[in-house]
Short mmCIF file of C-alpha atoms in Angstrom, two decimals:
data_model
loop_
_atom_site.label_atom_id
_atom_site.label_comp_id
_atom_site.label_asym_id
_atom_site.label_seq_id
_atom_site.Cartn_x
_atom_site.Cartn_y
_atom_site.Cartn_z
CA MET A 975 -27.94 -7.52 -33.33
CA SER A 976 -26.60 -4.50 -31.29
CA GLU A 977 -23.07 -4.37 -30.18
CA PRO A 978 -22.67 -5.33 -26.44
CA LEU A 979 -21.84 -2.54 -23.87
CA ILE A 980 -18.43 -3.34 -22.32
CA VAL A 981 -17.88 -1.63 -19.09
CA PHE A 982 -14.35 -1.34 -17.53
CA LEU A 983 -14.73 -0.57 -13.87
CA ASP A 984 -11.22 0.46 -12.92
CA ALA A 985 -9.12 0.85 -16.13
CA GLY A 986 -6.75 3.27 -14.58
CA THR A 987 -5.15 0.34 -12.78
CA ILE A 988 -3.60 -0.90 -16.32
CA GLY A 989 -1.81 2.45 -17.03
CA ASP A 990 -1.69 4.31 -20.06
CA ASP A 991 1.91 3.44 -21.07
CA ILE A 992 0.88 0.26 -23.09
CA SER A 993 -1.23 -0.17 -26.16
CA TRP A 994 -4.36 -2.05 -25.52
CA PRO A 995 -5.95 -4.61 -27.96
CA ASP A 996 -8.86 -2.89 -30.09
CA PHE A 997 -11.66 -3.71 -27.69
CA ALA A 998 -13.89 -1.41 -29.69
CA SER A 999 -14.17 -4.03 -32.38
CA LEU A 1000 -16.02 -6.13 -29.83
CA GLY A 1001 -18.58 -3.56 -28.71
CA ARG A 1002 -19.36 -0.36 -27.25
CA ILE A 1003 -16.85 0.66 -24.56
CA ARG A 1004 -17.52 2.65 -21.38
CA ALA A 1005 -14.14 2.84 -19.60
CA PHE A 1006 -13.99 4.28 -15.92
CA GLU A 1007 -10.48 5.07 -14.52
CA HIS A 1008 -11.75 4.20 -10.95
CA THR A 1009 -15.08 3.17 -9.49
CA LYS A 1010 -16.09 3.56 -5.98
CA PRO A 1011 -18.07 0.94 -4.26
CA GLU A 1012 -21.17 2.99 -4.31
CA GLU A 1013 -21.09 3.65 -7.84
CA ILE A 1014 -20.69 -0.07 -9.01
CA ALA A 1015 -24.35 -0.83 -9.07
CA GLU A 1016 -25.19 2.42 -11.54
CA ARG A 1017 -22.46 1.45 -13.91
CA LEU A 1018 -23.24 -2.10 -14.23
CA ARG A 1019 -26.96 -1.35 -14.93
CA ASP A 1020 -26.95 -1.37 -18.71
CA ALA A 1021 -23.77 -3.47 -19.01
CA GLU A 1022 -23.72 -6.78 -20.75
CA ILE A 1023 -19.91 -7.43 -20.25
CA VAL A 1024 -18.08 -6.00 -17.28
CA LEU A 1025 -14.43 -5.98 -16.78
CA THR A 1026 -12.69 -5.43 -13.24
CA ASN A 1027 -9.28 -5.54 -11.80
CA LYS A 1028 -10.05 -4.92 -7.97
CA ALA A 1029 -13.32 -3.38 -7.97
CA TYR A 1030 -15.48 -5.64 -5.87
CA ILE A 1031 -18.80 -7.24 -7.60
CA THR A 1032 -21.13 -8.65 -5.13
CA ALA A 1033 -24.19 -10.70 -5.42
CA GLU A 1034 -26.28 -7.65 -4.87
CA HIS A 1035 -24.62 -5.94 -7.71
CA ILE A 1036 -25.18 -8.89 -10.12
CA ALA A 1037 -28.68 -9.10 -9.14
CA ALA A 1038 -29.20 -5.41 -9.89
CA ALA A 1039 -27.56 -5.87 -13.24
CA PRO A 1040 -30.38 -7.41 -15.66
CA LYS A 1041 -28.43 -7.39 -18.84
CA LEU A 1042 -25.27 -8.75 -17.50
CA LYS A 1043 -24.24 -11.75 -19.54
CA TYR A 1044 -20.39 -11.85 -18.70
CA ILE A 1045 -17.82 -10.89 -16.04
CA GLY A 1046 -13.91 -10.79 -16.64
CA THR A 1047 -11.07 -10.17 -14.07
CA LEU A 1048 -8.12 -8.03 -15.27
CA ALA A 1049 -6.15 -10.36 -13.20
CA THR A 1050 -5.49 -14.06 -12.28
CA GLY A 1051 -7.19 -13.86 -9.18
CA TYR A 1052 -10.94 -13.67 -9.18
CA ASN A 1053 -11.83 -13.40 -5.40
CA GLN A 1054 -13.10 -9.88 -5.88
CA VAL A 1055 -16.27 -11.31 -7.65
CA ASP A 1056 -19.12 -13.50 -6.34
CA GLY A 1057 -18.63 -16.19 -8.59
CA ALA A 1058 -21.42 -18.29 -7.26
CA ALA A 1059 -24.03 -15.56 -7.63
CA ALA A 1060 -22.70 -15.03 -11.32
CA ALA A 1061 -23.05 -18.97 -11.79
CA ALA A 1062 -26.61 -18.88 -10.51
CA ARG A 1063 -27.38 -16.35 -13.40
CA GLY A 1064 -25.49 -18.45 -15.84
CA ILE A 1065 -22.79 -15.74 -16.12
CA PRO A 1066 -19.40 -16.97 -16.74
CA LEU A 1067 -16.41 -15.44 -14.72
CA CYS A 1068 -13.17 -15.50 -16.56
CA ASN A 1069 -9.66 -14.75 -15.44
CA VAL A 1070 -6.30 -14.62 -17.26
CA PRO A 1071 -3.95 -17.05 -15.97
CA ALA A 1072 -0.07 -17.03 -16.06
CA TYR A 1073 0.34 -13.66 -17.62
CA SER A 1074 2.49 -12.33 -14.55
CA THR A 1075 4.60 -15.46 -13.89
CA PHE A 1076 7.88 -14.11 -14.69
CA ALA A 1077 7.17 -10.52 -13.57
CA VAL A 1078 6.15 -11.81 -9.92
CA ALA A 1079 8.82 -14.15 -9.64
CA GLN A 1080 11.39 -11.31 -10.66
CA HIS A 1081 9.81 -9.26 -7.84
CA VAL A 1082 10.11 -11.97 -5.21
CA PHE A 1083 13.89 -11.87 -5.80
CA ALA A 1084 14.12 -8.08 -5.98
CA LEU A 1085 12.46 -8.10 -2.57
CA LEU A 1086 14.81 -10.69 -1.24
CA LEU A 1087 17.99 -9.15 -2.64
CA ASN A 1088 17.13 -5.94 -1.18
CA ILE A 1089 17.20 -7.71 2.30
CA SER A 1090 20.20 -9.94 1.59
CA ASN A 1091 22.33 -6.99 0.18
CA ARG A 1092 20.85 -4.03 2.03
CA ILE A 1093 19.99 -2.28 -1.11
CA SER A 1094 17.53 0.27 0.00
CA GLN A 1095 19.53 0.91 3.25
CA LEU A 1096 22.89 1.36 1.36
CA VAL A 1097 21.51 3.53 -1.33
CA ARG A 1098 19.92 5.79 1.21
CA SER A 1099 23.19 5.96 3.09
CA VAL A 1100 24.99 6.99 0.02
CA GLU A 1101 22.30 9.54 -0.71
CA GLU A 1102 22.98 10.99 2.77
CA GLY A 1103 26.54 11.44 2.32
CA ASP A 1104 27.97 8.57 4.38
CA TRP A 1105 30.30 7.44 1.63
CA SER A 1106 31.61 10.85 0.91
CA ARG A 1107 32.59 10.87 4.66
CA SER A 1108 33.85 7.38 4.91
CA ARG A 1109 37.58 6.75 5.49
CA HIS A 1110 37.43 3.53 3.52
CA PHE A 1111 36.80 2.74 0.26
CA CYS A 1112 33.68 0.62 1.14
CA TYR A 1113 31.45 0.11 4.37
CA TRP A 1114 28.30 -1.74 5.28
CA LYS A 1115 25.84 -0.83 8.26
CA ASP A 1116 24.70 -4.49 8.68
CA PRO A 1117 26.18 -7.53 7.50
CA LEU A 1118 25.22 -8.91 3.69
CA PHE A 1119 24.49 -12.40 3.34
CA GLU A 1120 24.58 -14.85 0.61
CA LEU A 1121 21.50 -17.01 -0.55
CA HIS A 1122 23.53 -19.73 -1.83
CA GLY A 1123 23.11 -22.90 0.49
CA LYS A 1124 20.06 -21.35 2.22
CA THR A 1125 16.73 -23.13 2.28
CA PHE A 1126 13.90 -21.51 0.34
CA GLY A 1127 10.38 -22.58 0.95
CA VAL A 1128 7.44 -22.02 -1.36
CA VAL A 1129 3.82 -22.18 -0.12
CA GLY A 1130 2.03 -23.12 -3.40
CA PHE A 1131 3.43 -24.61 -6.50
CA GLY A 1132 1.34 -23.38 -9.40
CA ASP A 1133 3.02 -21.36 -12.43
CA ILE A 1134 4.55 -18.66 -10.14
CA GLY A 1135 5.32 -20.61 -7.23
CA SER A 1136 7.17 -23.25 -9.54
CA GLU A 1137 9.10 -20.54 -11.33
CA VAL A 1138 9.92 -18.82 -8.15
CA ALA A 1139 11.26 -22.19 -6.84
CA ARG A 1140 13.32 -22.59 -9.97
CA LEU A 1141 14.93 -19.25 -9.53
CA ALA A 1142 15.85 -20.02 -5.99
CA HIS A 1143 17.35 -23.30 -7.29
CA SER A 1144 19.52 -21.30 -9.70
CA PHE A 1145 20.71 -19.24 -6.66
CA GLY A 1146 21.98 -22.48 -5.17
CA MET A 1147 19.29 -22.79 -2.61
CA ARG A 1148 17.81 -25.95 -1.46
CA VAL A 1149 13.92 -25.86 -2.28
CA LEU A 1150 11.00 -26.97 -0.16
CA ALA A 1151 7.32 -26.58 -1.30
CA TYR A 1152 3.98 -27.14 0.38
CA VAL A 1153 0.88 -28.00 -1.68
CA PRO A 1154 -2.62 -29.20 -0.19
CA ARG A 1155 -2.74 -31.69 -3.09
CA PRO A 1156 -0.09 -33.91 -4.71
CA LYS A 1157 1.94 -32.21 -7.60
CA PRO A 1158 4.93 -33.61 -9.68
CA ALA A 1159 8.29 -32.79 -8.38
CA PRO A 1160 10.52 -30.78 -10.65
CA GLU A 1161 13.65 -32.50 -11.82
CA TYR A 1162 16.35 -30.47 -10.01
CA THR A 1163 17.56 -31.32 -6.51
CA PRO A 1164 17.67 -30.69 -3.65
CA PHE A 1165 13.83 -30.31 -3.62
CA ALA A 1166 11.19 -31.79 -1.35
CA PHE A 1167 7.50 -31.36 -0.77
CA VAL A 1168 6.90 -31.09 3.23
CA GLU A 1169 4.02 -30.11 5.39
CA LEU A 1170 3.39 -26.52 5.95
CA GLU A 1171 4.53 -26.27 9.52
CA GLU A 1172 7.78 -28.15 8.74
CA LEU A 1173 8.55 -25.72 5.64
CA PHE A 1174 8.18 -22.71 8.30
CA ARG A 1175 10.57 -24.65 10.57
CA GLN A 1176 13.33 -25.38 8.09
CA SER A 1177 13.26 -22.43 5.58
CA ASP A 1178 15.49 -19.41 5.81
CA VAL A 1179 13.20 -17.74 3.16
CA ILE A 1180 9.36 -18.47 2.87
CA SER A 1181 7.42 -17.26 -0.29
CA LEU A 1182 3.60 -17.24 -0.47
CA HIS A 1183 2.40 -18.35 -3.75
CA CYS A 1184 -1.22 -19.65 -3.10
CA PRO A 1185 -4.60 -18.50 -4.06
CA LEU A 1186 -6.80 -16.91 -1.26
CA THR A 1187 -9.63 -19.17 -0.03
CA PRO A 1188 -11.86 -19.09 3.18
CA GLU A 1189 -9.72 -21.92 4.46
CA ASN A 1190 -6.47 -20.13 4.27
CA GLU A 1191 -7.40 -16.54 5.24
CA GLY A 1192 -4.96 -15.56 8.08
CA MET A 1193 -3.05 -18.62 7.99
CA VAL A 1194 0.25 -17.13 8.47
CA ASN A 1195 -0.41 -16.32 12.05
CA ALA A 1196 1.53 -16.23 15.52
CA SER A 1197 1.56 -20.08 15.71
CA LEU A 1198 3.26 -20.48 12.12
CA LEU A 1199 5.59 -17.31 12.51
CA GLY A 1200 6.88 -18.70 15.75
CA ARG A 1201 7.92 -21.74 14.08
CA MET A 1202 10.28 -19.79 11.96
CA LYS A 1203 13.91 -19.29 12.29
CA ARG A 1204 14.77 -16.01 14.09
CA THR A 1205 16.73 -14.96 10.80
CA GLY A 1206 13.83 -16.10 8.85
CA ILE A 1207 12.38 -13.86 5.93
CA LEU A 1208 8.61 -14.02 4.89
CA ILE A 1209 7.60 -12.81 1.40
CA ASN A 1210 4.21 -12.25 0.26
CA THR A 1211 3.43 -11.39 -3.20
CA ALA A 1212 0.21 -13.37 -3.45
CA ARG A 1213 -2.63 -11.97 -1.42
CA GLY A 1214 -2.71 -9.90 1.78
CA PRO A 1215 -5.38 -11.58 3.83
CA LEU A 1216 -3.15 -14.74 3.70
CA VAL A 1217 -1.11 -13.04 6.64
CA ASN A 1218 -2.45 -11.94 10.02
CA GLU A 1219 -0.93 -8.77 10.11
CA GLN A 1220 -1.00 -8.06 13.57
CA ASP A 1221 0.69 -11.18 14.29
CA LEU A 1222 3.38 -10.38 11.81
CA ALA A 1223 4.07 -6.90 13.15
CA GLN A 1224 4.51 -8.50 16.60
CA ALA A 1225 6.82 -11.24 15.24
CA LEU A 1226 8.81 -8.45 13.73
CA SER A 1227 8.92 -6.22 16.83
CA ARG A 1228 9.85 -9.03 19.07
CA GLY A 1229 12.60 -10.42 16.84
CA THR A 1230 10.56 -13.81 16.36
CA ILE A 1231 11.74 -13.47 12.68
CA GLY A 1232 14.14 -11.62 10.81
CA ALA A 1233 12.37 -9.69 8.22
CA ALA A 1234 9.33 -9.31 5.86
CA ALA A 1235 8.97 -8.27 2.27
CA LEU A 1236 5.23 -7.63 1.11
CA ASP A 1237 3.74 -6.58 -2.08
CA VAL A 1238 0.29 -7.03 -0.69
CA VAL A 1239 -1.63 -6.23 2.22
CA THR A 1240 -5.10 -7.09 3.55
CA VAL A 1241 -6.57 -3.51 2.80
CA GLU A 1242 -5.60 -1.69 -0.49
CA PRO A 1243 -4.69 1.14 -0.73
CA MET A 1244 -2.77 0.53 2.59
CA THR A 1245 -4.40 2.19 5.39
CA PRO A 1246 -2.20 4.66 7.77
CA ASP A 1247 -3.14 2.46 10.85
CA ASN A 1248 -1.85 -0.75 9.19
CA PRO A 1249 0.31 -2.33 11.98
CA LEU A 1250 3.00 -3.12 9.26
CA GLN A 1251 3.40 0.36 8.32
CA ARG A 1252 5.83 0.90 11.23
CA ALA A 1253 7.02 -2.52 11.78
CA PRO A 1254 10.74 -2.92 11.85
CA ASN A 1255 12.41 -4.83 9.00
CA CYS A 1256 9.38 -4.84 6.83
CA PHE A 1257 9.80 -3.83 3.28
CA ILE A 1258 6.45 -3.09 1.29
CA THR A 1259 5.66 -2.14 -2.10
CA PRO A 1260 2.36 -1.20 -3.40
CA HIS A 1261 1.15 -4.20 -5.19
CA VAL A 1262 3.45 -3.79 -8.32
CA ALA A 1263 4.76 -7.42 -8.53
CA TRP A 1264 2.57 -8.32 -11.44
CA SER A 1265 2.91 -4.93 -13.40
CA THR A 1266 5.87 -5.07 -15.59
CA ALA A 1267 4.90 -3.45 -19.02
CA GLU A 1268 5.24 -6.96 -20.64
CA ALA A 1269 2.97 -8.58 -18.13
CA ARG A 1270 0.37 -5.84 -18.79
CA VAL A 1271 0.42 -6.20 -22.48
CA ARG A 1272 0.03 -10.12 -21.98
CA LEU A 1273 -2.95 -9.29 -19.54
CA MET A 1274 -4.85 -7.26 -21.70
CA GLN A 1275 -4.51 -9.42 -24.61
CA GLY A 1276 -5.81 -12.30 -22.61
CA VAL A 1277 -8.75 -10.18 -21.48
CA PHE A 1278 -9.56 -9.42 -24.97
CA ASP A 1279 -9.28 -12.95 -26.12
CA ASN A 1280 -11.56 -13.95 -23.40
CA VAL A 1281 -14.09 -11.57 -24.31
CA ARG A 1282 -13.95 -12.39 -28.08
CA ASN A 1283 -14.14 -16.11 -27.42
CA PHE A 1284 -17.17 -15.56 -25.25
CA LEU A 1285 -18.80 -13.56 -27.86
CA ASN A 1286 -18.11 -16.37 -30.38
CA GLY A 1287 -19.80 -18.82 -28.17
CA THR A 1288 -16.37 -20.71 -26.80
CA PRO A 1289 -15.62 -18.99 -23.51
CA THR A 1290 -12.26 -19.57 -22.23
CA ASN A 1291 -10.71 -19.55 -18.53
CA VAL A 1292 -14.22 -19.79 -16.81
CA ARG A 1293 -13.69 -19.98 -13.35
CA ASN A 1294 -16.97 -20.38 -11.81
CA GLY A 1295 -18.32 -23.57 -13.60
CA VAL A 1296 -20.76 -22.09 -15.97
#
């Protein structure tokens, strides 16, 4: 039996600063640093196994790949693949859950602490010489504020959401969470599950940690934002399309909410005409919350294990019911 052809569509997103498992022990490797949408069909033509991070694989791509037997994501999310079309062909769609839990939770608080302690503002001020010109040993441009005693709202309570909530509790924050289906509550207090609208009304900080579905696309809109406190902070490290970006930009411009911190946007890379590009009090990082070196090592080991298990006849982390 010949070795399967394993195609990486966007291997460059993983970086070259970590060691990968020995994928060559599983088959013939064809790795592309980046694949444009118009190149996907040709690169899948002879592939038996395809691995993608954010390159979108459509039903048309799957139909045009007669040898394809397996699709794996270099991620926890899998909305970049038409899972139903793959299932219709008997092709499993597999992801890597939980590899980035600690990395994303850490990034949430990096974003939040940047706002509460004005880190980027003050670092820039010192670089511009303001401290050297100051008459006093210290100064601030805008007041800093404590997280202790504030209310932290988590939308979604899976691995990442529950870890973020645990960190919020460790800062002395009251934690609220919204989930569409019942889940066990953590042992710490104060904690409560509440409805989405109530979470937006009560929380000082809101962090999104839910998967993107057709039902929740654009759910954070003018109506929900209008329920937030004027000092409220919205954090999104989940998926960009959860937020209506025009509505968020208007809410920031009008002072409806205090600030936003985002690691994801609807179209990535971010386009120059994105309304959040120039919105006040909006802090954006380029989709890096998942990408600590440790998380990427765990990710690639998970991808390797999924492919190996599939080849051994025991596929793991299958997300499309095959």
